[in-house]
mmCIF file of C-alpha atoms in Angstrom:
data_model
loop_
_atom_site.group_PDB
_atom_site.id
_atom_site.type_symbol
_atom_site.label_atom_id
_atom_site.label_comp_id
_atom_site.label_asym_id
_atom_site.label_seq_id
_atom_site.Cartn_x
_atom_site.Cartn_y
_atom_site.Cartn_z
ATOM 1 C CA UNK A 65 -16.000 102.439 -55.536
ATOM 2 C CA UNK A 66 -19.113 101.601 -57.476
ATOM 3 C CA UNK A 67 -21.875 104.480 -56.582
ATOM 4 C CA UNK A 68 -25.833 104.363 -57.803
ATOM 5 C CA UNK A 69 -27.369 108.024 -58.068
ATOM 6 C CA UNK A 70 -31.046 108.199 -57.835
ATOM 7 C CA UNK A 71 -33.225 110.898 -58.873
ATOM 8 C CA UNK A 72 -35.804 113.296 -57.711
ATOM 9 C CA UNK A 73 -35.086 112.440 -54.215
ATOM 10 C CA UNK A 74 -38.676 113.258 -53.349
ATOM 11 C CA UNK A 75 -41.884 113.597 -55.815
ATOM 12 C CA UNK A 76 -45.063 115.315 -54.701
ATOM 13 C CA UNK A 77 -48.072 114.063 -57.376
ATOM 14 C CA UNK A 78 -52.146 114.391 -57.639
ATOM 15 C CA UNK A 79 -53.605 110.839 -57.766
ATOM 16 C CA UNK A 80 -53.852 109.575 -61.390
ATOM 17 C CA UNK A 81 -51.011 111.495 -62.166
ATOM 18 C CA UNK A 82 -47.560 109.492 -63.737
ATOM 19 C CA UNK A 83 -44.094 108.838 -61.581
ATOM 20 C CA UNK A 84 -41.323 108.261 -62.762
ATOM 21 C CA UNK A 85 -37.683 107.595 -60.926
ATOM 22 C CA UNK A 86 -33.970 107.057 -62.617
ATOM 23 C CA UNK A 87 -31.340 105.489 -61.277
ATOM 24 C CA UNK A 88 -27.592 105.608 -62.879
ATOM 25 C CA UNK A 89 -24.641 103.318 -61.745
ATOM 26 C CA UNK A 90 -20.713 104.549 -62.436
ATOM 27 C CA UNK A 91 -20.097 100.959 -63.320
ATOM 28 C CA UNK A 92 -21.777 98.708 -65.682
ATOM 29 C CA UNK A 93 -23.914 95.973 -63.757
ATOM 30 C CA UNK A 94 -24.917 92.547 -63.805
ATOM 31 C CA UNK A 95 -28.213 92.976 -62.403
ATOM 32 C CA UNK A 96 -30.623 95.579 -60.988
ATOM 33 C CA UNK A 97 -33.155 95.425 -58.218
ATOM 34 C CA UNK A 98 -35.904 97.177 -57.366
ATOM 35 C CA UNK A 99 -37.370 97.412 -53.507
ATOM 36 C CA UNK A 100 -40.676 99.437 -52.394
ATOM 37 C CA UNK A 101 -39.934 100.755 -48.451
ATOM 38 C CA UNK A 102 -43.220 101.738 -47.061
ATOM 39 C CA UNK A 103 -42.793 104.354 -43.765
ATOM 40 C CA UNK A 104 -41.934 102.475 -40.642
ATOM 41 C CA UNK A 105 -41.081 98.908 -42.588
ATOM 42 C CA UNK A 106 -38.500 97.545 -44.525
ATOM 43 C CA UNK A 107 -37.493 96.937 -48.149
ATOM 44 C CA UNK A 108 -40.006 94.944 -50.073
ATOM 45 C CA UNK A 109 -38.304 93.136 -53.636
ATOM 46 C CA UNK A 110 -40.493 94.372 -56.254
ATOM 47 C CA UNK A 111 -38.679 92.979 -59.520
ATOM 48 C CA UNK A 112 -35.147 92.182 -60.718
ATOM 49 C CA UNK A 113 -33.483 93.052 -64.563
ATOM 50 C CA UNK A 114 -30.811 91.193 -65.678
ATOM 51 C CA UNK A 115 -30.707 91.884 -70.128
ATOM 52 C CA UNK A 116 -29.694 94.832 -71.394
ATOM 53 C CA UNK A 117 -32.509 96.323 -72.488
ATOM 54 C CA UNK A 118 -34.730 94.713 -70.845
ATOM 55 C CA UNK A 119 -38.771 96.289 -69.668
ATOM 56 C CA UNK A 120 -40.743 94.269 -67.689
ATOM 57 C CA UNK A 121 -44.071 95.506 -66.511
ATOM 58 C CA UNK A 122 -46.411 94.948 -63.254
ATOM 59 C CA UNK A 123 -49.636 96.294 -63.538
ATOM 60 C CA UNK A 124 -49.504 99.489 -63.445
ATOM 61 C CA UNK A 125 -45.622 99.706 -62.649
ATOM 62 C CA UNK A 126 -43.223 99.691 -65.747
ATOM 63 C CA UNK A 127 -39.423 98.626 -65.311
ATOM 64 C CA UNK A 128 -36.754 99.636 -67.500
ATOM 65 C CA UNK A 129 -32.771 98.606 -67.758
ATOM 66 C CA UNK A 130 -30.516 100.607 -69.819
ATOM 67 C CA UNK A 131 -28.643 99.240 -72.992
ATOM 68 C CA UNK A 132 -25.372 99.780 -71.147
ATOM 69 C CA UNK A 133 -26.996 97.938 -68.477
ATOM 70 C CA UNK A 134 -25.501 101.333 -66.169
ATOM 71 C CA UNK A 135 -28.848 103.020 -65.554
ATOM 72 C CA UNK A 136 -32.325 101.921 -65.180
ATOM 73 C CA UNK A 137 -36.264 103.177 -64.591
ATOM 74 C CA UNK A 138 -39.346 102.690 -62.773
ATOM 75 C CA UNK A 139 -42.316 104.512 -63.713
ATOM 76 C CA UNK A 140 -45.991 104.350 -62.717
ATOM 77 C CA UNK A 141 -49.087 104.769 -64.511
ATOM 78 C CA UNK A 142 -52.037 106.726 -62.776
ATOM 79 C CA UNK A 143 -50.769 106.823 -59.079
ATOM 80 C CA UNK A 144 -52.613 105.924 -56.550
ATOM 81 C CA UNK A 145 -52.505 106.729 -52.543
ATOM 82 C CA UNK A 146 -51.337 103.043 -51.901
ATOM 83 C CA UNK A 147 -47.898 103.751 -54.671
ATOM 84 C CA UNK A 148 -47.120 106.350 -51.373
ATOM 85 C CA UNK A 149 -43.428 105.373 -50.085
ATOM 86 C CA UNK A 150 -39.799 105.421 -50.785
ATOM 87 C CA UNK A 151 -38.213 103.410 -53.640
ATOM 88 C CA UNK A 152 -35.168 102.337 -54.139
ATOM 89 C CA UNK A 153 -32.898 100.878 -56.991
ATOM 90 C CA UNK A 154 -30.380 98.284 -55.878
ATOM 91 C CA UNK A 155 -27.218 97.586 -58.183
ATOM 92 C CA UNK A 156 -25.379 94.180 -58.197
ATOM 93 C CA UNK A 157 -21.756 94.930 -59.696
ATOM 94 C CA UNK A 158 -20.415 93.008 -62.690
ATOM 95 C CA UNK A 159 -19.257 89.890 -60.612
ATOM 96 C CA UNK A 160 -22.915 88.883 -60.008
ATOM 97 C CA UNK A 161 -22.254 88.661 -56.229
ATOM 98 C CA UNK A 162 -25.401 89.707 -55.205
ATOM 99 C CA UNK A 163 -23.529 93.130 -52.815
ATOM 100 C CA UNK A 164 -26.503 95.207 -53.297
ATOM 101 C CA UNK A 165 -25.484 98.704 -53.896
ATOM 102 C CA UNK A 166 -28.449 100.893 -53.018
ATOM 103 C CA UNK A 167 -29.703 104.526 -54.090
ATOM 104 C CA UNK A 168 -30.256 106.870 -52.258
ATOM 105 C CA UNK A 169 -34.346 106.602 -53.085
ATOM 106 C CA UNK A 170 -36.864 108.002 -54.296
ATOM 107 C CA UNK A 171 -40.078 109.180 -51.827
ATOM 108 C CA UNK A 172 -43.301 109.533 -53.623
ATOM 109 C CA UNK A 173 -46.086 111.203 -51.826
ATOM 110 C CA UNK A 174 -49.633 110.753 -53.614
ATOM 111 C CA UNK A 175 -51.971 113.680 -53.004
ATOM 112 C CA UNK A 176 -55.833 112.201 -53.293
ATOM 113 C CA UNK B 6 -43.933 80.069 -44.974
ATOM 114 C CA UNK B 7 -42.552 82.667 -42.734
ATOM 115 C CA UNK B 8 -40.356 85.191 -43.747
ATOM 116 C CA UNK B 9 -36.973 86.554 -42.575
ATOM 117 C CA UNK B 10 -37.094 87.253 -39.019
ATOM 118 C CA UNK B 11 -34.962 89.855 -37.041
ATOM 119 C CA UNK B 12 -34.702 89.838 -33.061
ATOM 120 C CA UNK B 13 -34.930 92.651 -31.034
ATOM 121 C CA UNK B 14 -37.026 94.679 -32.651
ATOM 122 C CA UNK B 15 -35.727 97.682 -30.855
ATOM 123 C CA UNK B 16 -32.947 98.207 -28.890
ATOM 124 C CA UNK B 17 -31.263 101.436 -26.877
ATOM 125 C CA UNK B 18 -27.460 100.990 -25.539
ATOM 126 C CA UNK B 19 -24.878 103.726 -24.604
ATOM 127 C CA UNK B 20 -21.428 104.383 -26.161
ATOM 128 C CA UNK B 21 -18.994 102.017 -25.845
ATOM 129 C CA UNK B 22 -21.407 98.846 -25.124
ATOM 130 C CA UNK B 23 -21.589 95.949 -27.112
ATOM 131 C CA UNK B 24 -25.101 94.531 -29.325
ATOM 132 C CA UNK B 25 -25.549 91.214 -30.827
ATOM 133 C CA UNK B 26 -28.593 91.498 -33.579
ATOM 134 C CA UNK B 27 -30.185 88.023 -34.668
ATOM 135 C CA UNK B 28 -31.793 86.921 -37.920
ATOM 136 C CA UNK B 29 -33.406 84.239 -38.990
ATOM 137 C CA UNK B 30 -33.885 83.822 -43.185
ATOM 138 C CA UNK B 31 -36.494 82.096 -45.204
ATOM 139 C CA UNK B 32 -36.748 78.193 -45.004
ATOM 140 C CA UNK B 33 -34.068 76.834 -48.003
ATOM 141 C CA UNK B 34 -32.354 80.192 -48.541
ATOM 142 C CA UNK B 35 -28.716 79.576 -47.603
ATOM 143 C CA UNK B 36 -27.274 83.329 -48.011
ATOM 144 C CA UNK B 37 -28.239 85.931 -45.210
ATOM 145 C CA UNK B 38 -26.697 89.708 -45.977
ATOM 146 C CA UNK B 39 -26.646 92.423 -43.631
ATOM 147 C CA UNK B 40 -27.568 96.420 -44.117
ATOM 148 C CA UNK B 41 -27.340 99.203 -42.273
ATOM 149 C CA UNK B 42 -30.007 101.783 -43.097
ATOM 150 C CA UNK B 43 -29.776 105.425 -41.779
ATOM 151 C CA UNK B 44 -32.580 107.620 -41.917
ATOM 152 C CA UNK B 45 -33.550 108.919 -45.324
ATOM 153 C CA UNK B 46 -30.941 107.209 -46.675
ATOM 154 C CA UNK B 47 -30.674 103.933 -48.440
ATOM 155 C CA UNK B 48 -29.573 100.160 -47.202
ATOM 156 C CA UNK B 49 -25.937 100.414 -47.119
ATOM 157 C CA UNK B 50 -24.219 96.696 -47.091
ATOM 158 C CA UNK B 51 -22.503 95.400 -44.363
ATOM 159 C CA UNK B 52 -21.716 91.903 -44.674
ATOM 160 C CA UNK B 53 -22.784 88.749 -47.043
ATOM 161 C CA UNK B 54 -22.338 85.239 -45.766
ATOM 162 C CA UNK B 55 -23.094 81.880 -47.110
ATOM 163 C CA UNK B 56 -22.708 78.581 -46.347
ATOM 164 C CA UNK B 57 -21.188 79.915 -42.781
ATOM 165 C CA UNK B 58 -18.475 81.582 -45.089
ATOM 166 C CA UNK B 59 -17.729 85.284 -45.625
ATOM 167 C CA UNK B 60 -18.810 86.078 -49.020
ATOM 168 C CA UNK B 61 -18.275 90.156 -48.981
ATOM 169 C CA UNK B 62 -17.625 92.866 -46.690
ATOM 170 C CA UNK B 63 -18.850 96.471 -47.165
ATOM 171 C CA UNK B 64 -16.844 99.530 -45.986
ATOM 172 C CA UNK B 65 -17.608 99.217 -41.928
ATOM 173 C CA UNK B 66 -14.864 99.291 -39.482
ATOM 174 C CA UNK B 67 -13.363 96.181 -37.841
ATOM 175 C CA UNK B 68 -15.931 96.924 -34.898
ATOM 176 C CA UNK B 69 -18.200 95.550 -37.222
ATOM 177 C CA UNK B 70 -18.197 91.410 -37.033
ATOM 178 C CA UNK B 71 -21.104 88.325 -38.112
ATOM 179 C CA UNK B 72 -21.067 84.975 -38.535
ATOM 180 C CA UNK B 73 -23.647 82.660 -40.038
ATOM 181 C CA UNK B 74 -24.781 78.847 -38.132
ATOM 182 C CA UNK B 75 -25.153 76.116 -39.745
ATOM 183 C CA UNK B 76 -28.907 76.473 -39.094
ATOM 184 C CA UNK B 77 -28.297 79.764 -41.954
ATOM 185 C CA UNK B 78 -29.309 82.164 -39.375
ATOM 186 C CA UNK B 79 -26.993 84.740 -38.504
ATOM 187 C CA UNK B 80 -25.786 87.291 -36.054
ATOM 188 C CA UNK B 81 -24.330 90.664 -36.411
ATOM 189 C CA UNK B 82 -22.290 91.875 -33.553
ATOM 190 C CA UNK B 83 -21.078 95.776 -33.085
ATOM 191 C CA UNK B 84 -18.335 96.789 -30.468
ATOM 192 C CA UNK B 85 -17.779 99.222 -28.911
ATOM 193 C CA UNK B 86 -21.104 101.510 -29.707
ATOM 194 C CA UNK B 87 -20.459 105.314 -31.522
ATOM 195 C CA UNK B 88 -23.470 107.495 -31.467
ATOM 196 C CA UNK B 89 -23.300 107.067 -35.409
ATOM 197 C CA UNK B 90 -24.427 103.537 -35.307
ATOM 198 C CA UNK B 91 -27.695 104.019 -34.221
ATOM 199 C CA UNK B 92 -29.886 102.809 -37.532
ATOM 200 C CA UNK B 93 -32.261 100.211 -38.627
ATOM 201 C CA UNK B 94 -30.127 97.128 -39.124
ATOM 202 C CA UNK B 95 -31.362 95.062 -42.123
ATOM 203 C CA UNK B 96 -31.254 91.413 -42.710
ATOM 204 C CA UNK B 97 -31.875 89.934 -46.136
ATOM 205 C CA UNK B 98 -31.604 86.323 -47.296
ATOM 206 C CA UNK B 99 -31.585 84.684 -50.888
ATOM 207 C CA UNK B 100 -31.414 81.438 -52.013
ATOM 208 C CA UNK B 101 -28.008 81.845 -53.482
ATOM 209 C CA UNK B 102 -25.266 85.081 -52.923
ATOM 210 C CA UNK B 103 -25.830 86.834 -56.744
ATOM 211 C CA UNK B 104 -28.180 86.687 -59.021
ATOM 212 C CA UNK B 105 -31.375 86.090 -56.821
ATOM 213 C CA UNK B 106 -33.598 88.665 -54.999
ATOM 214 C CA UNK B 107 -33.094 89.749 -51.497
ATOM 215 C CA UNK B 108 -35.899 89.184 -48.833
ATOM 216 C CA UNK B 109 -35.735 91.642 -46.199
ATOM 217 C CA UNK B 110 -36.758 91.512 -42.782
ATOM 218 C CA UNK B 111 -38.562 93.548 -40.291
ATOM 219 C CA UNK B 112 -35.162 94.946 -39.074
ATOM 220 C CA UNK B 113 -33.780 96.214 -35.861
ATOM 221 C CA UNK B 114 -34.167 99.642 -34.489
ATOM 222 C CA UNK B 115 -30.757 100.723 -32.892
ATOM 223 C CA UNK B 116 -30.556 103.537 -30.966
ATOM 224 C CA UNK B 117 -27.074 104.620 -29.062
ATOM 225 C CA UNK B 118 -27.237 107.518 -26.314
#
């Protein structure tokens, strides 16, 4: 079945440093989502990437979605302590059916 | 507007008992998913309904079983408790099944003894 690797699992940084997490899909898909899970609380939706291609930026967050629309990218410019939690990709498969296939996360600490 | 709400918060059963978990989505959003988060892992899907049908069903056992009112909320109902369901059970709901993002809720804290 359709699996979604995620990588470092865990990333220690100094504030003001960069993050960056990748996240690869064995099957092409129709859409990508990215959630923010603070400790104790849930997912939060943080952006969604549908073109191959595509980057779409948020302040100081930049998204990326691969040409083969298989792997995708979040990275953050200058960390700061309130970037601190676990985040997660979340693959749709190619039917568009909105069955969220989630990584496995990535948990950023941010030292100050 | 309020967001997706989940009811319990927490809950503690033994093996071999029975839970009913309640959601709630957004105001206009007609699809309500289910997840079943572990800890330190990510949300893994249980179930997708919309429109009070099915829509998709992740790889849980038959023990597993939802259903969605006409209201849009939803329940998710586990029989017959393992120790390897306690998790934080996750409801999301979307406007539409694909294609739209997924509001979570709080979530309910399951713990089986």
């Amino acid at each position: 079945g359709q699996q979604v690797m995620q990588i470092p699992q865990y990333q220690h940084v100094q504030e003001g440093e960069d993050f960056t997490t990748y996240c690869n899909s064995s099957t092409t898909l129709s859409n990508i989502q990215w959630y923010k899970q603070r400790p104790g609380g849930h997912p939060v939706f943080l952006i969604q990437l549908v073109k191959s291609g595509e980057v779409k930026k948020q302040k100081r967050l930049t998204f990326q979605f691969g040409e083969a629309k298989k792997n995708s990218s979040l990275h953050i410019t200058a960390t700061q302590t309130t970037d601190v939690g676990t985040y997660f990709c979340a693959g749709d498969g190619s039917g568009n059916t909105g069955k969220l296939i989630f990584g496995q996360g990535t948990t950023l600490q941010v030292k100050p | 507007d309020a967001g997706v709400t989940q009811s319990p918060t927490h809950l503690i059963k033994t093996r071999g008992q029975h839970v009913t978990l309640r959601c709630s989505p957004i105001s206009g959003h007609k699809s309500v998913s289910w997840y079943q988060q572990v800890l330190g892992q990510g949300p893994q899907f249980i179930f997708q309904y919309y429109e009070k049908e099915e829509r998709g069903r992740g790889n849980f056992p038959d023990r597993f079983s939802a259903r969605q009112f006409p209201n849009y909320s939803s329940e998710l109902n586990v029989n017959a408790l393992l120790l390897g369901d306690s998790a934080l059970y996750l409801c999301a709901s979307s406007l539409e099944p694909g294609g739209y993002e997924q509001y979570f809720g709080p979530g309910t804290r399951l713990t089986v003894t």
